[in-house]
CSV table of C-alpha atoms in Angstrom, one decimal:
chain,number,residue,atom,x,y,z
A,1246,MET,CA,90.4,174.1,101.5
A,1247,ALA,CA,93.6,175.3,100.0
A,1248,THR,CA,95.6,174.3,103.0
A,1249,ALA,CA,93.9,170.9,103.0
A,1250,GLN,CA,94.9,170.5,99.4
A,1251,ALA,CA,98.5,171.5,100.2
A,1252,GLN,CA,98.7,168.9,102.9
A,1253,MET,CA,97.5,166.2,100.6
A,1254,ASP,CA,100.3,167.1,98.2
A,1255,THR,CA,103.1,167.0,100.7
A,1256,LYS,CA,105.4,163.9,100.8
A,1257,TRP,CA,104.6,161.0,103.1
A,1258,TRP,CA,107.8,161.7,104.9
A,1259,SER,CA,107.3,165.4,105.7
A,1260,GLY,CA,106.0,164.6,109.1
A,1261,GLY,CA,102.6,165.0,110.9
A,1262,LYS,CA,101.2,161.7,109.5
A,1263,SER,CA,102.1,158.1,109.4
A,1264,PRO,CA,104.3,157.6,106.4
A,1265,PHE,CA,102.8,154.1,105.8
A,1266,ASN,CA,99.3,155.3,106.8
A,1267,VAL,CA,98.9,152.5,109.3
A,1268,GLU,CA,98.7,152.5,113.1
A,1269,TYR,CA,101.9,151.5,114.9
A,1270,GLY,CA,100.7,148.1,116.2
A,1271,LYS,CA,99.6,147.0,112.8
A,1272,LEU,CA,102.9,148.0,111.2
A,1273,MET,CA,104.9,146.1,113.9
A,1274,MET,CA,102.6,143.1,113.4
A,1275,TRP,CA,103.6,143.1,109.7
A,1276,TYR,CA,107.3,143.2,110.6
A,1277,PHE,CA,106.9,140.5,113.2
A,1278,LEU,CA,105.2,138.3,110.6
A,1279,MET,CA,107.9,139.0,108.1
A,1280,SER,CA,110.6,137.8,110.5
A,1281,ASP,CA,108.4,134.8,111.4
A,1282,ALA,CA,108.2,134.0,107.7
A,1283,PHE,CA,112.0,133.9,107.7
A,1284,THR,CA,112.0,131.5,110.6
A,1285,PHE,CA,109.6,129.1,108.9
A,1286,GLY,CA,111.5,129.6,105.7
A,1287,ALA,CA,114.8,128.6,107.3
A,1288,PHE,CA,113.2,125.5,108.8
A,1289,LEU,CA,111.6,124.5,105.5
A,1290,ILE,CA,114.8,125.2,103.5
A,1291,SER,CA,116.8,123.2,106.0
A,1292,TYR,CA,114.4,120.3,105.5
A,1293,GLY,CA,114.8,120.7,101.7
A,1294,THR,CA,118.5,120.7,101.9
A,1295,ILE,CA,118.6,117.4,103.9
A,1296,ARG,CA,116.0,115.9,101.6
A,1297,PHE,CA,118.0,116.9,98.5
A,1298,SER,CA,121.1,115.3,100.0
A,1299,GLN,CA,119.4,111.9,100.4
A,1300,ASN,CA,119.2,109.1,97.8
A,1301,TYR,CA,115.9,108.0,99.4
A,1302,TRP,CA,113.1,109.9,100.9
A,1303,PRO,CA,109.7,108.5,102.1
A,1304,ASP,CA,106.8,109.1,99.7
A,1305,PRO,CA,104.3,111.3,101.6
A,1306,ASN,CA,101.4,109.5,99.9
A,1307,VAL,CA,102.5,106.3,101.5
A,1308,VAL,CA,103.2,107.8,105.0
A,1309,PHE,CA,100.1,110.0,105.3
A,1310,ASN,CA,97.3,107.7,104.0
A,1311,ALA,CA,95.2,107.2,107.1
A,1312,PHE,CA,91.9,108.7,108.2
A,1313,PRO,CA,90.2,108.6,111.6
A,1314,PHE,CA,87.8,105.7,112.0
A,1315,ALA,CA,88.7,104.4,108.5
A,1316,GLY,CA,90.8,101.5,109.8
A,1317,HIS,CA,93.5,100.5,107.4
A,1318,ALA,CA,91.9,102.0,104.3
A,1319,ASN,CA,94.5,103.5,102.0
A,1320,LEU,CA,93.4,107.1,101.7
A,1321,PRO,CA,96.4,109.2,100.7
A,1322,LEU,CA,96.1,113.0,101.1
A,1323,ALA,CA,92.5,112.7,102.4
A,1324,PHE,CA,93.1,113.7,106.0
A,1325,VAL,CA,95.5,116.5,105.3
A,1326,SER,CA,93.0,117.9,102.7
A,1327,LEU,CA,90.5,118.1,105.5
A,1328,MET,CA,93.0,120.0,107.7
A,1329,THR,CA,93.8,122.4,104.9
A,1330,PHE,CA,90.1,123.1,104.3
A,1331,ILE,CA,89.5,123.7,108.0
A,1332,LEU,CA,92.3,126.2,108.0
A,1333,ILE,CA,91.1,128.0,104.9
A,1334,VAL,CA,87.5,128.2,106.2
A,1335,SER,CA,88.7,129.6,109.6
A,1336,SER,CA,90.7,132.2,107.6
A,1337,VAL,CA,87.6,133.2,105.8
A,1338,THR,CA,85.6,133.5,109.0
A,1339,MET,CA,88.5,135.7,110.4
A,1340,VAL,CA,88.2,138.0,107.4
A,1341,LEU,CA,84.5,138.3,108.0
A,1342,ALA,CA,85.2,139.2,111.7
A,1343,VAL,CA,87.6,141.9,110.6
A,1344,HIS,CA,85.0,143.1,108.1
A,1345,ALA,CA,82.3,143.3,110.8
A,1346,GLY,CA,84.8,145.1,113.0
A,1347,HIS,CA,85.3,147.8,110.3
A,1348,HIS,CA,81.5,148.4,110.5
A,1349,MET,CA,81.5,148.4,114.4
A,1350,ASP,CA,79.2,145.4,114.2
A,1351,LYS,CA,79.8,143.9,117.6
A,1352,LYS,CA,77.5,140.9,117.1
A,1353,GLY,CA,79.1,140.1,113.8
A,1354,VAL,CA,82.6,140.2,115.3
A,1355,ILE,CA,81.5,137.9,118.1
A,1356,LYS,CA,79.9,135.4,115.7
A,1357,TRP,CA,82.8,135.2,113.3
A,1358,MET,CA,85.5,135.2,116.0
A,1359,ALA,CA,83.7,132.2,117.7
A,1360,TRP,CA,83.7,130.3,114.4
A,1361,THR,CA,87.3,131.1,113.8
A,1362,ILE,CA,88.2,129.7,117.2
A,1363,VAL,CA,86.2,126.6,116.5
A,1364,GLY,CA,88.1,126.1,113.3
A,1365,GLY,CA,91.5,126.6,115.1
A,1366,ILE,CA,90.6,124.0,117.7
A,1367,ALA,CA,89.4,121.6,115.0
A,1368,PHE,CA,92.7,121.9,113.2
A,1369,LEU,CA,94.6,121.3,116.4
A,1370,ALA,CA,92.5,118.2,117.1
A,1371,CYS,CA,93.3,116.9,113.7
A,1372,GLN,CA,97.0,117.4,114.2
A,1373,ALA,CA,96.9,115.7,117.6
A,1374,TRP,CA,95.2,112.7,115.9
A,1375,GLU,CA,97.8,112.6,113.1
A,1376,TRP,CA,100.8,112.8,115.4
A,1377,THR,CA,99.3,110.0,117.6
A,1378,HIS,CA,98.7,107.9,114.6
A,1379,LEU,CA,102.3,108.4,113.3
A,1380,ILE,CA,104.0,107.8,116.6
A,1381,THR,CA,102.0,104.8,117.7
A,1382,GLY,CA,101.4,103.2,114.3
A,1383,ASP,CA,104.0,100.4,114.2
A,1384,HIS,CA,105.6,99.2,110.9
A,1385,ILE,CA,107.8,96.2,110.3
A,1386,VAL,CA,111.4,97.1,109.8
A,1387,LEU,CA,114.7,95.2,109.6
A,1388,MET,CA,116.9,97.2,111.9
A,1389,ASP,CA,120.2,96.2,113.6
A,1390,GLY,CA,119.9,92.8,112.0
A,1391,LYS,CA,116.5,91.9,113.5
A,1392,ILE,CA,112.9,92.5,112.5
A,1393,GLN,CA,111.3,95.2,114.7
A,1394,GLU,CA,108.0,97.0,114.8
A,1395,ILE,CA,108.6,100.8,115.1
A,1396,GLY,CA,106.5,103.9,114.8
A,1397,THR,CA,107.6,107.3,113.4
A,1398,THR,CA,109.5,109.4,116.0
A,1399,VAL,CA,112.3,112.0,115.9
A,1400,SER,CA,114.8,109.2,116.2
A,1401,LYS,CA,113.1,106.4,114.2
A,1402,ASN,CA,111.8,106.2,110.7
A,1403,PRO,CA,110.1,103.0,109.5
A,1404,TRP,CA,109.5,104.4,106.0
A,1405,GLY,CA,112.6,103.2,104.2
A,1406,PRO,CA,112.8,101.2,101.0
A,1407,GLU,CA,111.2,97.8,100.8
A,1408,ILE,CA,113.5,94.8,101.1
A,1409,PRO,CA,112.6,92.7,98.0
A,1410,GLY,CA,111.4,89.2,98.7
A,1411,LEU,CA,111.5,89.4,102.5
A,1412,LEU,CA,108.1,88.9,104.2
A,1413,HIS,CA,107.2,88.8,107.9
A,1414,ASP,CA,103.8,87.4,108.8
A,1415,GLY,CA,102.7,88.1,105.2
A,1416,HIS,CA,103.8,91.8,105.4
A,1417,ALA,CA,106.6,93.4,103.4
A,1418,VAL,CA,109.6,94.3,105.4
A,1419,HIS,CA,111.3,97.7,105.0
A,1420,LYS,CA,114.7,99.2,105.8
A,1421,PRO,CA,114.7,102.2,108.2
A,1422,GLY,CA,114.3,105.5,106.3
A,1423,PRO,CA,116.3,108.7,106.9
A,1424,VAL,CA,116.1,109.6,110.6
A,1425,ALA,CA,115.7,113.3,109.6
A,1426,PHE,CA,112.2,112.7,108.3
A,1427,GLY,CA,110.6,112.5,111.7
A,1428,GLY,CA,112.6,115.3,113.2
A,1429,TYR,CA,111.7,117.7,110.5
A,1430,PHE,CA,108.1,116.6,110.3
A,1431,PHE,CA,107.4,116.9,114.0
A,1432,GLY,CA,109.6,119.9,114.4
A,1433,ILE,CA,108.0,122.0,111.7
A,1434,THR,CA,104.4,120.9,112.0
A,1435,GLY,CA,104.9,121.2,115.8
A,1436,PHE,CA,106.1,124.8,115.4
A,1437,HIS,CA,103.2,125.6,113.1
A,1438,GLY,CA,100.8,123.9,115.5
A,1439,PHE,CA,102.2,126.0,118.3
A,1440,HIS,CA,101.4,129.1,116.2
A,1441,VAL,CA,97.9,127.8,115.7
A,1442,LEU,CA,97.6,127.2,119.5
A,1443,SER,CA,98.8,130.7,120.3
A,1444,GLY,CA,96.5,132.1,117.6
A,1445,VAL,CA,93.5,130.4,119.2
A,1446,VAL,CA,94.5,131.8,122.6
A,1447,ILE,CA,94.8,135.3,121.1
A,1448,ASN,CA,91.5,134.9,119.3
A,1449,ILE,CA,89.8,133.8,122.6
A,1450,ILE,CA,91.2,136.9,124.3
A,1451,MET,CA,89.9,139.1,121.5
A,1452,LEU,CA,86.5,137.4,121.7
A,1453,LEU,CA,86.3,138.1,125.4
A,1454,MET,CA,87.4,141.7,125.0
A,1455,THR,CA,84.7,142.1,122.3
A,1456,ILE,CA,82.0,140.6,124.5
A,1457,ASN,CA,83.0,143.0,127.3
A,1458,GLY,CA,82.7,145.9,124.9
A,1459,ALA,CA,86.4,147.0,125.2
A,1460,PHE,CA,86.6,147.8,121.5
A,1461,ASP,CA,83.3,149.7,121.4
A,1462,ARG,CA,84.7,151.9,124.2
A,1463,ARG,CA,87.9,152.4,122.2
A,1464,GLY,CA,85.9,153.4,119.2
A,1465,HIS,CA,87.6,151.0,116.8
A,1466,TYR,CA,88.2,147.2,116.2
A,1467,LEU,CA,91.9,147.5,115.2
A,1468,MET,CA,92.9,144.8,117.6
A,1469,ILE,CA,90.7,142.3,115.7
A,1470,GLU,CA,92.6,143.3,112.5
A,1471,LYS,CA,96.0,142.6,114.1
A,1472,ALA,CA,94.8,139.3,115.5
A,1473,GLY,CA,93.5,138.6,112.0
A,1474,LEU,CA,96.9,139.3,110.4
A,1475,TYR,CA,98.4,136.7,112.7
A,1476,TRP,CA,95.7,134.2,112.0
A,1477,HIS,CA,96.1,134.6,108.2
A,1478,PHE,CA,99.8,134.2,108.6
A,1479,VAL,CA,99.2,130.8,110.3
A,1480,ASP,CA,97.1,129.8,107.3
A,1481,LEU,CA,99.8,131.1,104.9
A,1482,VAL,CA,102.5,129.0,106.6
A,1483,TRP,CA,100.3,126.0,106.4
A,1484,VAL,CA,100.1,126.4,102.6
A,1485,PHE,CA,103.9,125.9,102.5
A,1486,VAL,CA,104.0,123.1,105.2
A,1487,PHE,CA,101.3,121.3,103.2
A,1488,LEU,CA,103.3,121.8,100.0
A,1489,CYS,CA,106.7,120.7,101.4
A,1490,PHE,CA,105.6,117.7,103.5
A,1491,TYR,CA,102.4,116.3,101.9
A,1492,LEU,CA,102.3,117.3,98.2
A,1493,ILE,CA,105.8,117.1,96.9
B,844,MET,CA,81.3,155.9,106.3
B,845,ASP,CA,84.2,157.7,107.8
B,846,HIS,CA,86.6,155.5,109.8
B,847,SER,CA,89.4,157.9,110.2
B,848,ASN,CA,91.3,159.2,113.2
B,849,THR,CA,89.9,157.1,116.0
B,850,ALA,CA,93.2,155.2,116.5
B,851,ALA,CA,95.8,157.9,116.0
B,852,SER,CA,95.5,161.3,114.6
B,853,GLU,CA,98.3,160.8,112.1
B,854,VAL,CA,96.6,157.8,110.4
B,855,THR,CA,94.0,158.5,107.8
B,856,PHE,CA,92.3,155.2,106.9
B,857,HIS,CA,91.8,155.8,103.2
B,858,HIS,CA,91.0,152.1,102.7
B,859,ALA,CA,87.7,152.3,104.5
B,860,PRO,CA,86.0,149.1,103.3
B,861,GLY,CA,82.8,149.1,101.4
B,862,GLY,CA,80.0,146.7,102.4
B,863,ASP,CA,78.8,144.1,99.8
B,864,GLU,CA,81.8,144.7,97.6
B,865,THR,CA,84.2,143.5,100.2
B,866,ILE,CA,82.0,140.5,101.0
B,867,LYS,CA,81.9,139.6,97.3
B,868,LYS,CA,85.7,139.8,97.1
B,869,ILE,CA,86.1,137.6,100.1
B,870,ILE,CA,83.7,135.0,98.6
B,871,LYS,CA,85.5,135.1,95.3
B,872,THR,CA,88.9,134.6,97.0
B,873,THR,CA,87.5,131.7,99.1
B,874,ILE,CA,86.4,130.0,95.9
B,875,VAL,CA,89.8,130.7,94.2
B,876,LEU,CA,91.7,129.2,97.2
B,877,SER,CA,89.5,126.1,97.3
B,878,VAL,CA,89.8,125.5,93.6
B,879,ILE,CA,93.6,125.9,93.7
B,880,THR,CA,93.7,123.4,96.6
B,881,LEU,CA,91.6,120.9,94.7
B,882,ILE,CA,93.8,121.2,91.7
B,883,GLU,CA,96.9,120.7,93.9
B,884,LEU,CA,95.3,117.6,95.4
B,885,ALA,CA,94.4,116.2,92.0
B,886,LEU,CA,98.0,116.7,90.9
B,887,GLY,CA,99.2,115.0,94.2
B,888,PHE,CA,97.0,112.0,93.4
B,889,GLY,CA,98.5,112.1,89.9
B,890,ILE,CA,102.0,111.8,91.3
B,891,TYR,CA,100.8,109.0,93.6
B,892,PHE,CA,99.4,106.9,90.7
B,893,MET,CA,102.5,107.6,88.6
B,894,HIS,CA,104.7,106.2,91.4
B,895,LYS,CA,102.7,103.1,91.2
B,896,SER,CA,102.7,102.7,87.4
B,897,PRO,CA,105.6,100.8,85.8
B,898,ASP,CA,106.4,103.5,83.2
B,899,TYR,CA,107.4,106.1,85.8
B,900,SER,CA,108.9,109.3,84.3
B,901,HIS,CA,111.0,111.2,86.8
B,902,GLY,CA,111.0,114.3,84.6
B,903,LEU,CA,107.2,114.5,84.4
B,904,VAL,CA,106.8,114.1,88.2
B,905,LEU,CA,109.3,116.9,88.7
B,906,PHE,CA,107.3,119.1,86.3
B,907,ILE,CA,104.1,118.4,88.1
B,908,LYS,CA,105.8,119.2,91.4
B,909,GLY,CA,106.9,122.5,89.9
B,910,VAL,CA,103.3,123.3,88.9
B,911,ILE,CA,102.2,122.6,92.5
B,912,VAL,CA,104.8,124.9,93.9
B,913,ILE,CA,103.6,127.7,91.5
B,914,LEU,CA,100.0,127.1,92.5
B,915,SER,CA,101.0,127.4,96.2
B,916,LEU,CA,102.7,130.7,95.6
B,917,LEU,CA,99.5,131.8,93.9
B,918,LYS,CA,97.6,130.8,97.0
B,919,ALA,CA,100.1,132.8,99.2
B,920,PHE,CA,99.5,135.8,96.9
B,921,TYR,CA,95.8,135.7,97.4
B,922,ILE,CA,96.0,135.1,101.2
B,923,VAL,CA,98.4,138.0,101.7
B,924,GLY,CA,96.9,140.3,99.1
B,925,VAL,CA,93.2,139.9,99.9
B,926,PHE,CA,92.7,138.3,103.3
B,927,MET,CA,95.6,140.3,105.0
B,928,HIS,CA,94.6,143.4,102.9
B,929,LEU,CA,98.3,144.0,102.0
B,930,GLY,CA,97.0,145.0,98.5
B,931,ASP,CA,95.1,147.9,100.1
B,932,GLU,CA,98.1,149.3,101.9
B,933,ILE,CA,100.2,152.1,100.4
B,934,ARG,CA,103.0,151.1,98.1
B,935,ASN,CA,105.8,152.0,100.5
B,936,LEU,CA,104.6,149.6,103.1
B,937,ILE,CA,104.1,146.8,100.6
B,938,MET,CA,107.6,147.2,99.4
B,939,THR,CA,109.1,147.1,102.9
B,940,ILE,CA,107.4,143.7,103.4
B,941,VAL,CA,107.9,142.2,100.0
B,942,VAL,CA,111.4,143.3,99.0
B,943,PRO,CA,113.2,141.6,102.0
B,944,LEU,CA,111.4,138.4,101.1
B,945,LEU,CA,113.3,138.3,97.8
B,946,LEU,CA,116.2,137.0,99.8
B,947,PHE,CA,114.4,133.7,99.7
B,948,VAL,CA,115.2,133.3,96.1
B,949,TRP,CA,118.9,133.0,96.8
B,950,PHE,CA,118.3,131.3,100.1
B,951,ILE,CA,116.4,128.5,98.5
B,952,ALA,CA,118.6,128.1,95.4
B,953,ALA,CA,121.8,128.1,97.4
B,954,PHE,CA,120.7,125.5,100.0
B,955,LEU,CA,119.0,123.1,97.7
B,956,ILE,CA,122.1,123.1,95.4
B,957,ASP,CA,124.2,122.6,98.4
B,958,GLY,CA,122.1,119.6,99.5
B,959,ASN,CA,122.3,118.1,96.0
B,960,SER,CA,126.1,118.6,95.9
B,961,TRP,CA,126.3,116.8,99.2
B,962,LYS,CA,124.5,113.8,97.8
B,963,VAL,CA,126.7,113.7,94.7
B,964,LEU,CA,129.8,113.9,96.8
B,965,ARG,CA,128.7,111.1,99.0
B,966,ASN,CA,127.6,108.9,96.2
B,967,THR,CA,130.9,109.4,94.3
B,968,GLU,CA,133.1,109.5,97.3
B,969,GLY,CA,134.2,113.0,96.5
B,970,HIS,CA,134.1,112.5,92.7
B,971,SER,CA,136.6,109.6,92.8
B,972,LYS,CA,133.9,107.2,91.6
B,973,PRO,CA,131.6,107.4,88.6
B,974,GLN,CA,128.0,108.3,89.5
B,975,THR,CA,126.5,104.9,88.8
B,976,GLU,CA,125.4,104.3,92.4
B,977,GLN,CA,123.2,107.4,92.5
B,978,LYS,CA,119.8,106.2,91.7
B,979,GLN,CA,116.6,107.8,92.9
B,980,VAL,CA,114.9,104.8,94.6
B,981,VAL,CA,111.3,104.6,93.3
B,982,PRO,CA,109.2,103.3,96.1
B,983,ASP,CA,107.1,100.3,95.2
B,984,ALA,CA,107.5,100.8,91.5
B,985,LYS,CA,107.6,97.2,90.4
B,986,LYS,CA,106.4,95.4,93.4
B,987,PRO,CA,102.8,94.6,93.5
B,988,GLY,CA,101.2,93.9,96.9
B,989,GLY,CA,103.6,96.4,98.5
B,990,VAL,CA,103.0,98.4,101.6
B,991,GLU,CA,99.3,97.9,102.5
């Protein structure tokens, strides 16, 4: 008893135990996520720098106002709210999977991991629809001296300021907007989407390992925790992508 | 329930989670995140309608955007602290994650100021012209029947 007490009192760094009291893989996952946060941060700050340097920037409420099967209805923010809630809910199901793992509850882990995967796939489907809509949705723009119909791509941006008084087939005609808009939007949401995709793949692998009983044999579900950290990070990044591209 | 020592002998999982307590915390955090998101959306709609109205105040919009940024940071705090359980780790670990992130403060300030300076230089041709050209174009402010 006395020796146990003495051990408790020694410093974290005196050896014999993990100074951070976490397992190696989990610690390294944290540091990977920190470096990944800097990568995303650099992208978003670069976007902010370019946006601050422009006199005109497209209003997100005008660009992102469509909803699947809603035709040309003007629904600003609606679709992206749906995507945000999908990701929040899938984050919650992931916490529940980790929680079930703590209690060695194999059935619970399987159930909540499956829901998390469903959420991730739903989010990716939404993003695929949104990209398609932006790229293929043509808008009337006065470019190079003639009226053209262009979609949003990494080299074209139809979301410039409106040209007063100029109408084409009863529609307002716009100038081209800053080209950087498409590049940053597709680049950053694409990088985030790639994280979601790899998260889904990791989660599927974890689900299969759980079903095969790999974690029961190991005696712990720490792998679920690590996959969970990654998944929550994806949700965390979306908070800021949502903020920078859609809200402000 | 003792969860210690199955992974590695030097790790003592002192934050072995309770049952209902943890579930309650997860539900509470879910509600908090949803409510914050709804408030953000409401503010986003507020900005949208202010853009449309004729008495558009740039300062007020900037203020609302600031509020949205703070709400997003609050969401990040809840996700990292509760969902990722960073709040349950020991202090040393929390510090090695959080302290490097403070670099973002300077990172963001420096680059946004740089971007703004770039705009001013371009608009004034290197301060050789007065800053009259620099106007923040308000999309569709006074043009009814705009983009639809």
